[in-house]
Coordinates of C-alpha atoms and ligand atoms in Angstrom, one line a residue:
X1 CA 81.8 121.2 72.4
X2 CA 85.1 121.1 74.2
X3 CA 88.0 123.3 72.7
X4 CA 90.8 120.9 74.3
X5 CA 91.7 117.3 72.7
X6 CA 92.8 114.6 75.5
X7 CA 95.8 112.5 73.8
X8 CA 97.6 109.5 74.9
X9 CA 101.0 109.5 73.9
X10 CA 103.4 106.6 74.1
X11 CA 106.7 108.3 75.8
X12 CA 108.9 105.2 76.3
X13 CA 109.1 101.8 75.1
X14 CA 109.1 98.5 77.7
X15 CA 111.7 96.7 78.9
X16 CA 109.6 93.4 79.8
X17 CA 105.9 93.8 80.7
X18 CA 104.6 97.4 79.1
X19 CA 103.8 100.0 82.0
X20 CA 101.5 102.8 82.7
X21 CA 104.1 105.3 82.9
X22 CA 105.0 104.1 79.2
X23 CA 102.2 106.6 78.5
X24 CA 101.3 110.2 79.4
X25 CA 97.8 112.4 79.2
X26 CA 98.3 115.3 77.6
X27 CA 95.7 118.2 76.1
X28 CA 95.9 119.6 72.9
X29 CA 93.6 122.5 70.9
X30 CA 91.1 121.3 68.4
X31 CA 92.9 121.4 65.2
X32 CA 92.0 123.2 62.1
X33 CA 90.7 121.9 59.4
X34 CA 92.1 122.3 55.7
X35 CA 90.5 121.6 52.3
X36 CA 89.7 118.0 52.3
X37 CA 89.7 117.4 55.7
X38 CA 87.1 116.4 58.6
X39 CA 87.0 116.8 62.3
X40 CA 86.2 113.1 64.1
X41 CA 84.7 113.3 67.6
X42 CA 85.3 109.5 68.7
X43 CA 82.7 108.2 70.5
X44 CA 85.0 104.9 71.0
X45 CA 88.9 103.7 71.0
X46 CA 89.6 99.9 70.0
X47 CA 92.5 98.5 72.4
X48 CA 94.0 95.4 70.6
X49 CA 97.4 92.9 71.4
X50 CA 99.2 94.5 68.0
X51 CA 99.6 97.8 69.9
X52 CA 102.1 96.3 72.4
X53 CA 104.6 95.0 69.3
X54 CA 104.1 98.5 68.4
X55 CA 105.9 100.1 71.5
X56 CA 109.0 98.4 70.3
X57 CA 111.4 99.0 68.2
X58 CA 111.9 96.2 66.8
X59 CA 111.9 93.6 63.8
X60 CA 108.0 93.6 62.7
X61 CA 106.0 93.5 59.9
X62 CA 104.6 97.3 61.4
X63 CA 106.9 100.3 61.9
X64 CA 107.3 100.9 65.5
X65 CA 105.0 103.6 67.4
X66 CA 107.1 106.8 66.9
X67 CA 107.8 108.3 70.7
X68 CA 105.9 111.4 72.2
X69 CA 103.1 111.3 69.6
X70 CA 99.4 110.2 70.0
X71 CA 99.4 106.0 69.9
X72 CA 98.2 104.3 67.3
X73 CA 94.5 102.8 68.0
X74 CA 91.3 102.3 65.8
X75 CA 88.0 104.5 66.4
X76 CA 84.3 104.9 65.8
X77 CA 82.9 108.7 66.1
X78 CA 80.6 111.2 64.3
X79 CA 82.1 113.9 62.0
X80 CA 82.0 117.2 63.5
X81 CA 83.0 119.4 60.8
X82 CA 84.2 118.7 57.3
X83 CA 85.9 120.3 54.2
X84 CA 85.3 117.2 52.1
X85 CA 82.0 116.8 49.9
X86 CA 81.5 113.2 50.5
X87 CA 81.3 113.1 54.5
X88 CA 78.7 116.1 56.2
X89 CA 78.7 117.0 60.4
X90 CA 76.9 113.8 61.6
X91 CA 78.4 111.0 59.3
X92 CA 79.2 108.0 61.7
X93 CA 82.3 106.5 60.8
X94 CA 85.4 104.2 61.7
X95 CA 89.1 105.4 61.5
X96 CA 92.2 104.7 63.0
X97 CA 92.3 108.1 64.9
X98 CA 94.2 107.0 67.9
X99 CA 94.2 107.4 71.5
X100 CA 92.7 110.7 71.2
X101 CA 89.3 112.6 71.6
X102 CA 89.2 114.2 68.4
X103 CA 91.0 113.2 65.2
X104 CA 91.5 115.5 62.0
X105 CA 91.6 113.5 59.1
X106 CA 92.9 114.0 55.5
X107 CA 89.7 112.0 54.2
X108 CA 91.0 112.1 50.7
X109 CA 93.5 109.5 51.4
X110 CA 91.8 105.9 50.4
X111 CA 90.6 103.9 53.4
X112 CA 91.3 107.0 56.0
X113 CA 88.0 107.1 56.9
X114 CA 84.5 104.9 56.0
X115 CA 81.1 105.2 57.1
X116 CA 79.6 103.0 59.2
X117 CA 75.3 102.6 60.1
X118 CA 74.8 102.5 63.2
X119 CA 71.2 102.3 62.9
X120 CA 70.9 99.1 63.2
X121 CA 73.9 97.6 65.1
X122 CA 75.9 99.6 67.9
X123 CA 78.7 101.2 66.7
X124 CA 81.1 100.2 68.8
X125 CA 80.6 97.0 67.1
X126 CA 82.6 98.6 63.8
X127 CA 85.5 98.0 66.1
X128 CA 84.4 94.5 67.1
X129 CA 83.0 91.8 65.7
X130 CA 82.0 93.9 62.5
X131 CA 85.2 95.5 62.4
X132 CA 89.1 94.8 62.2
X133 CA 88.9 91.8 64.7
X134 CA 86.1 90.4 62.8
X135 CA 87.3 90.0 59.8
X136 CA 91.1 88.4 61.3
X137 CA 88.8 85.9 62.4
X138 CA 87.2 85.1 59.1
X139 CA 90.1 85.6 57.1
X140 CA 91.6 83.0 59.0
X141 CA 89.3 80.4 59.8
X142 CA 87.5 80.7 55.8
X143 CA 90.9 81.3 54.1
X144 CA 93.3 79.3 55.9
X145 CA 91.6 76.9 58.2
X146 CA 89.5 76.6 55.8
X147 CA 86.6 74.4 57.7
X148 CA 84.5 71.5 56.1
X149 CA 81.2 70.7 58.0
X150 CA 82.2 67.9 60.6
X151 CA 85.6 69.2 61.7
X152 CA 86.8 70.4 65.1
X153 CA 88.0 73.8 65.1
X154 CA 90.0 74.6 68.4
X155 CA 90.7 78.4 69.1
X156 CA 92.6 79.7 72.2
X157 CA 91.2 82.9 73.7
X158 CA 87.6 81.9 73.0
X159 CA 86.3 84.8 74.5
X160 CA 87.9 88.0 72.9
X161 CA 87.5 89.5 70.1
X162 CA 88.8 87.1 67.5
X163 CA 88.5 84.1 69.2
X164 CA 84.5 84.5 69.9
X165 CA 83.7 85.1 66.1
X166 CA 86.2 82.5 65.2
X167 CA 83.6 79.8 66.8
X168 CA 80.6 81.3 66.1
X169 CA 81.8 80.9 62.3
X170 CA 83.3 77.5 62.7
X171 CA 79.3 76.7 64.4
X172 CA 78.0 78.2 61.0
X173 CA 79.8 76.5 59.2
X174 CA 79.1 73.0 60.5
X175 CA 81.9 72.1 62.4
X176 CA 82.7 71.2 66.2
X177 CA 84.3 74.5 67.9
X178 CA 86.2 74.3 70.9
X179 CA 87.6 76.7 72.7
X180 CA 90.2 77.7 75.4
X181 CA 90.1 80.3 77.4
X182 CA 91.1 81.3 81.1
X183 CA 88.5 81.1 83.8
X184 CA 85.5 79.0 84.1
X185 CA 83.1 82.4 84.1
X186 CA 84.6 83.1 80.4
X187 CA 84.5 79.2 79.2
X188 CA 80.5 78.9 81.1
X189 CA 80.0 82.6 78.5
X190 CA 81.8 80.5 75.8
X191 CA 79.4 77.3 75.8
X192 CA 76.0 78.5 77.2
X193 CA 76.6 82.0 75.1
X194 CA 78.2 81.7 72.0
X195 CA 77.2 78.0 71.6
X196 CA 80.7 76.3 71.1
X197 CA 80.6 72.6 71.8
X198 CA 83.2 73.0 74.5
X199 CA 85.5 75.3 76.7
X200 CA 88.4 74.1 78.2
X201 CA 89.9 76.7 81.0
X202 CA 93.0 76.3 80.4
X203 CA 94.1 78.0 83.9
X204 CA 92.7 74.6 86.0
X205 CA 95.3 72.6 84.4
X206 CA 98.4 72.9 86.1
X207 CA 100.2 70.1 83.9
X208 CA 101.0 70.4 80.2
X209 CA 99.3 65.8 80.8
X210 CA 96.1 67.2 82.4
X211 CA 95.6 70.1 79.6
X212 CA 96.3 67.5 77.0
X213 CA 93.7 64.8 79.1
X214 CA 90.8 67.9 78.7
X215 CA 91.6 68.4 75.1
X216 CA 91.3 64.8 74.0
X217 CA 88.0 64.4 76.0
X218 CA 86.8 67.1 73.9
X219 CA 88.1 66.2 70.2
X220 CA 87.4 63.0 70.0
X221 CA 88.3 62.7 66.7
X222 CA 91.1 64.9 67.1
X223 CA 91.6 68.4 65.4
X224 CA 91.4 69.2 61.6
X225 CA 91.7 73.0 62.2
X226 CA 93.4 75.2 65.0
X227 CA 92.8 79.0 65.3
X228 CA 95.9 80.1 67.2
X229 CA 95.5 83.5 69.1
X230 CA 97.8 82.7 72.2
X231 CA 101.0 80.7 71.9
X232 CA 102.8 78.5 74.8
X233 CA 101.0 75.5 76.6
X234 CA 97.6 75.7 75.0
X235 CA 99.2 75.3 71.2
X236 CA 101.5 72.9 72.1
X237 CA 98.3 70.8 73.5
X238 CA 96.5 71.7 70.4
X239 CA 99.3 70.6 68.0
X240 CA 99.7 66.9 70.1
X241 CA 96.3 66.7 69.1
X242 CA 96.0 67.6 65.2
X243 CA 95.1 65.5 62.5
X244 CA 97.3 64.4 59.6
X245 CA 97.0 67.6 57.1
X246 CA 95.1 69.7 59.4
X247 CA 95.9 73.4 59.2
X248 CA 97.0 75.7 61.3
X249 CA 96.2 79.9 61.1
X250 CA 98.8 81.1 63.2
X251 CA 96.8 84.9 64.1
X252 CA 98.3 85.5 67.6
X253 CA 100.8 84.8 70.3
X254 CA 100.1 86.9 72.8
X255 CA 101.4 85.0 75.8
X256 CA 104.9 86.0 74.6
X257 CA 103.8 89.6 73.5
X258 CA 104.6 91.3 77.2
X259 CA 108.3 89.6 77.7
X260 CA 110.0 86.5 76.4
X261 CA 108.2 85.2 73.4
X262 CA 106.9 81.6 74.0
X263 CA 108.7 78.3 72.5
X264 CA 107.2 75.6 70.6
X265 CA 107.5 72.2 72.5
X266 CA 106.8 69.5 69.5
X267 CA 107.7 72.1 66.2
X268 CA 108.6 67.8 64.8
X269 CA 104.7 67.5 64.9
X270 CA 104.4 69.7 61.7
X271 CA 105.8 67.7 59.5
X272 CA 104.9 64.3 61.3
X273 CA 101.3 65.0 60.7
X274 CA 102.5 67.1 57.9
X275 CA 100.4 69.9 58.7
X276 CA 100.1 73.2 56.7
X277 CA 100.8 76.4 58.9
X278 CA 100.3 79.9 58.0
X279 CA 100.8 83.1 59.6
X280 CA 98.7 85.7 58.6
X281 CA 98.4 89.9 58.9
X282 CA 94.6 91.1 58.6
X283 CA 95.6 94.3 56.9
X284 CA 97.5 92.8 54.0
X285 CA 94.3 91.0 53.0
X286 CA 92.0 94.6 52.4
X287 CA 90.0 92.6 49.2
X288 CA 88.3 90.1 51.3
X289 CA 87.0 92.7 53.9
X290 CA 83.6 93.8 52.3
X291 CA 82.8 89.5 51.6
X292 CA 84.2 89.1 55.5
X293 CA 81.8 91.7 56.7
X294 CA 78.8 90.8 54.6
X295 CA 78.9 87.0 55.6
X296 CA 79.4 88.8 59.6
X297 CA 76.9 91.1 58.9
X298 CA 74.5 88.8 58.0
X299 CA 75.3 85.9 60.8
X300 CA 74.5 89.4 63.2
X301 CA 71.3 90.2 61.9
X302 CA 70.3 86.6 62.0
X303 CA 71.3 86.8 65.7
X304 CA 73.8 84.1 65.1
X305 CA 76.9 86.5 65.7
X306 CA 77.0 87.7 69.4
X307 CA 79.2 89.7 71.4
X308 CA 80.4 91.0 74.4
X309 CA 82.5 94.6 75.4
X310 CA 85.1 95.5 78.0
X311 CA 84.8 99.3 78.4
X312 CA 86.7 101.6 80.1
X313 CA 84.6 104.5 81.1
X314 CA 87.2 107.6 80.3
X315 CA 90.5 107.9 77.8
X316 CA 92.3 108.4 81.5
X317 CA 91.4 104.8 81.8
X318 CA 93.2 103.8 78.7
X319 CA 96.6 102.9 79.4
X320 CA 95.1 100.8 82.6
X321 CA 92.9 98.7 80.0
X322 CA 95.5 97.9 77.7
X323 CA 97.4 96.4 80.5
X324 CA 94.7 94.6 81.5
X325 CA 94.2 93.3 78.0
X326 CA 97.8 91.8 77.7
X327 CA 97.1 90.1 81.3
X328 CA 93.6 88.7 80.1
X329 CA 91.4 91.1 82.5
X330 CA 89.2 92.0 79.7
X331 CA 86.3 90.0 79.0
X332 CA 85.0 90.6 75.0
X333 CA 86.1 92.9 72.9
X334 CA 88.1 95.9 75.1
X335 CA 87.3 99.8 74.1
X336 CA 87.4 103.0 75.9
X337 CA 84.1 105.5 75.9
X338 CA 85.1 108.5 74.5
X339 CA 81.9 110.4 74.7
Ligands
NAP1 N1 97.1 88.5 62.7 C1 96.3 89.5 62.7 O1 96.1 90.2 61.7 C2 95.6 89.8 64.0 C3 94.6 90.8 64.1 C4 93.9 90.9 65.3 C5 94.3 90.2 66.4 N2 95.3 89.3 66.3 C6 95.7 88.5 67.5 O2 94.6 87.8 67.9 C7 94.7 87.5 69.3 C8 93.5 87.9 70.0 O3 93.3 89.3 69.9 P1 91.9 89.9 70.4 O4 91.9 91.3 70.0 O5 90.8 89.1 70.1 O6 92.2 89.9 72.0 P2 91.2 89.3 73.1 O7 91.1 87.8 72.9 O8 90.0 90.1 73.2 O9 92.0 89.6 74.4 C9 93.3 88.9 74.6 C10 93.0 87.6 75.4 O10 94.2 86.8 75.3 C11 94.0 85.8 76.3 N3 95.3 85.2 76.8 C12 95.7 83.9 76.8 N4 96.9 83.8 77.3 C13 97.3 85.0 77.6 C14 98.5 85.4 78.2 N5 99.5 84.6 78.6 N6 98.6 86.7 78.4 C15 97.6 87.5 78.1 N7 96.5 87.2 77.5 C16 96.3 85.9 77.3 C17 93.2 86.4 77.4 O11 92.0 85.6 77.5 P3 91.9 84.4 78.5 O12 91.7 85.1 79.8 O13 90.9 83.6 78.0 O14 93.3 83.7 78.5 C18 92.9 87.8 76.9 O15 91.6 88.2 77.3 C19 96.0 88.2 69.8 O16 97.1 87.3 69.8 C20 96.2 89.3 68.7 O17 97.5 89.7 68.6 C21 96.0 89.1 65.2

């Protein structure tokens, strides 16, 4: 076992587009442990759109990432050494550890730390589909879009995290799912893969008419639920289209995250089609996680739930992967190996 940690600290905030040089690489010793703790070797780090508000300081429902310390991320590992009863060297489990090697954790505090199987699912799925991104989906789609068989359910960034669970639900569920995403490699995955009814790639429309034209030929009876990840063209399409009373889970806007946030071209059509909108924070909803995960769980098993990983090979990689992320190089769920 290595004696030196490899951390990635965030060292200035962005002005605009986030940077590389936002970051730095720095080593560390393996901490020791105290009474109640356990030592984490992370085997994976989650990179995810929330971590860019992070790196400013500003208005947020999330305190900013504090400067020159290890940046916020969530991981999977195995427990390497432990001063707490309930977890032994071995334990698999999920944390938010950081962008780090090794995390000590005061496992005492509730929801620090929980054990995952990997026995039967990779573990790298904890951070996916069966994890934090998973569950934004469900929480959204079952609790605010809250789909009847027959509906259309569009979601924008079909392909990621979120977005691919979000159809695959909606499917389950009995509804028609269509999704946007950018690229006709990631819409052909979208269809033929996850088995939405349609993909529009958004990025061959160069016209706010012709993305409207593809999203009529695909809802032809218009759209009683929309899953919003990205913000900008795609949902103001998506809200020309929407039914009277449809809803609207408002998860994401991440084409305004890196620079000017995006405006709303038709806000009037919320209350012409008086439509109910809701945004929505996955963490302040902790009681539905364990009926979220089951329901996810079980669509997995069934082989109904399928995913697919970006992964940086190295935690030097890291900062380049997150970037990539808030430009839409990432195809699935993006991590780093750790291991
Ligand atoms: N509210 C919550 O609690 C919560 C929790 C988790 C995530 N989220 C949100 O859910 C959304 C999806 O997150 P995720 O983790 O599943 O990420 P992801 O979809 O795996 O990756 C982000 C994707 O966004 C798409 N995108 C579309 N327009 C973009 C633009 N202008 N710039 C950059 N990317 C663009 C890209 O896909 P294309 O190439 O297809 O465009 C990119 O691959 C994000 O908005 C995130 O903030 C919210």
């Amino acid at each position: 076992m290595s004696t030196v940690n490899k951390q990635i600290l965030l060292v200035s905030r962005p002005t605009g587009d986030a940077v590389a040089s936002n970051f730095k690489l720095v080593e560390a010793p393996l901490p020791e442990l105290n009474d109640g703790q356990v030592l984490v070797r992370h085997h994976y780090l989650s990179l995810d759109p929330y971590m860019r508000w992070r790196m400013n300081d500003a208005k947020s429902y999330a305190a900013p990432q504090p400067l020159n310390q290890v940046m916020i991320g969530g991981t999977v590992g195995e427990v390497i050494e432990s001063r707490h009863p309930k977890f032994k060297v071995g334990d698999m489990v999920a944390g938010m550890g950081g962008w780090q090697q090794y995390a000590r954790v005061d496992a005492q505090v509730p929801g620090a730390l929980r054990k995952v199987d990997a026995s039967r699912v990779p573990l790298s799925a904890y951070l996916g589909s069966l994890g934090m991104p998973g569950v934004t989906a469900w929480y959204g789609l079952m609790k605010i879009c809250a789909p009847k068989p027959g509906d259309t359910v569009v979601v924008s960034a079909a392909s990621g995290a979120v977005g691919s669970v979000v159809g695959q639900l909606a499917k389950a569920h009995g509804c028609r799912a269509v999704g946007f995403a950018g690229g006709a490699e990631k819409c052909a995955y979208v269809v033929n893969e996850l088995g939405f009814d349609a993909c529009i790639d958004y990025k061959a429309h160069a016209t706010p008419a012709s993305l409207l034209a593809a999203l009529e030929a695909q809802t032809p009876k218009g759209v009683d639920a929309c899953f919003e990840n990205v913000g900008g063209a795609v949902f103001d399409a998506t809200l020309l289209r929407m039914n009277d009373f449809g809803r609207i889970a408002l998860c994401g806007m991440i084409a305004g995250y890196d620079g000017v946030p995006t405006p709303m071209s038709r806000p009037d059509l919320i209350l012409q089609s008086r439509l109910r909108v809701e945004g929505f924070i996955v963490s302040e909803h902790m009681q539905f996680w364990p009926e979220a995960l089951a329901e996810l769980g079980g669509l997995m098993a069934a082989g109904r739930l399928k995913f697919r990983e970006s992964i940086a090979p190295r935690i030097e990689d890291a900062p380049e992967a997150f970037l990539g992320l808030l430009k839409g190089r990432n195809f699935g769920k993006q991590l780093v190996k750790l291991i």
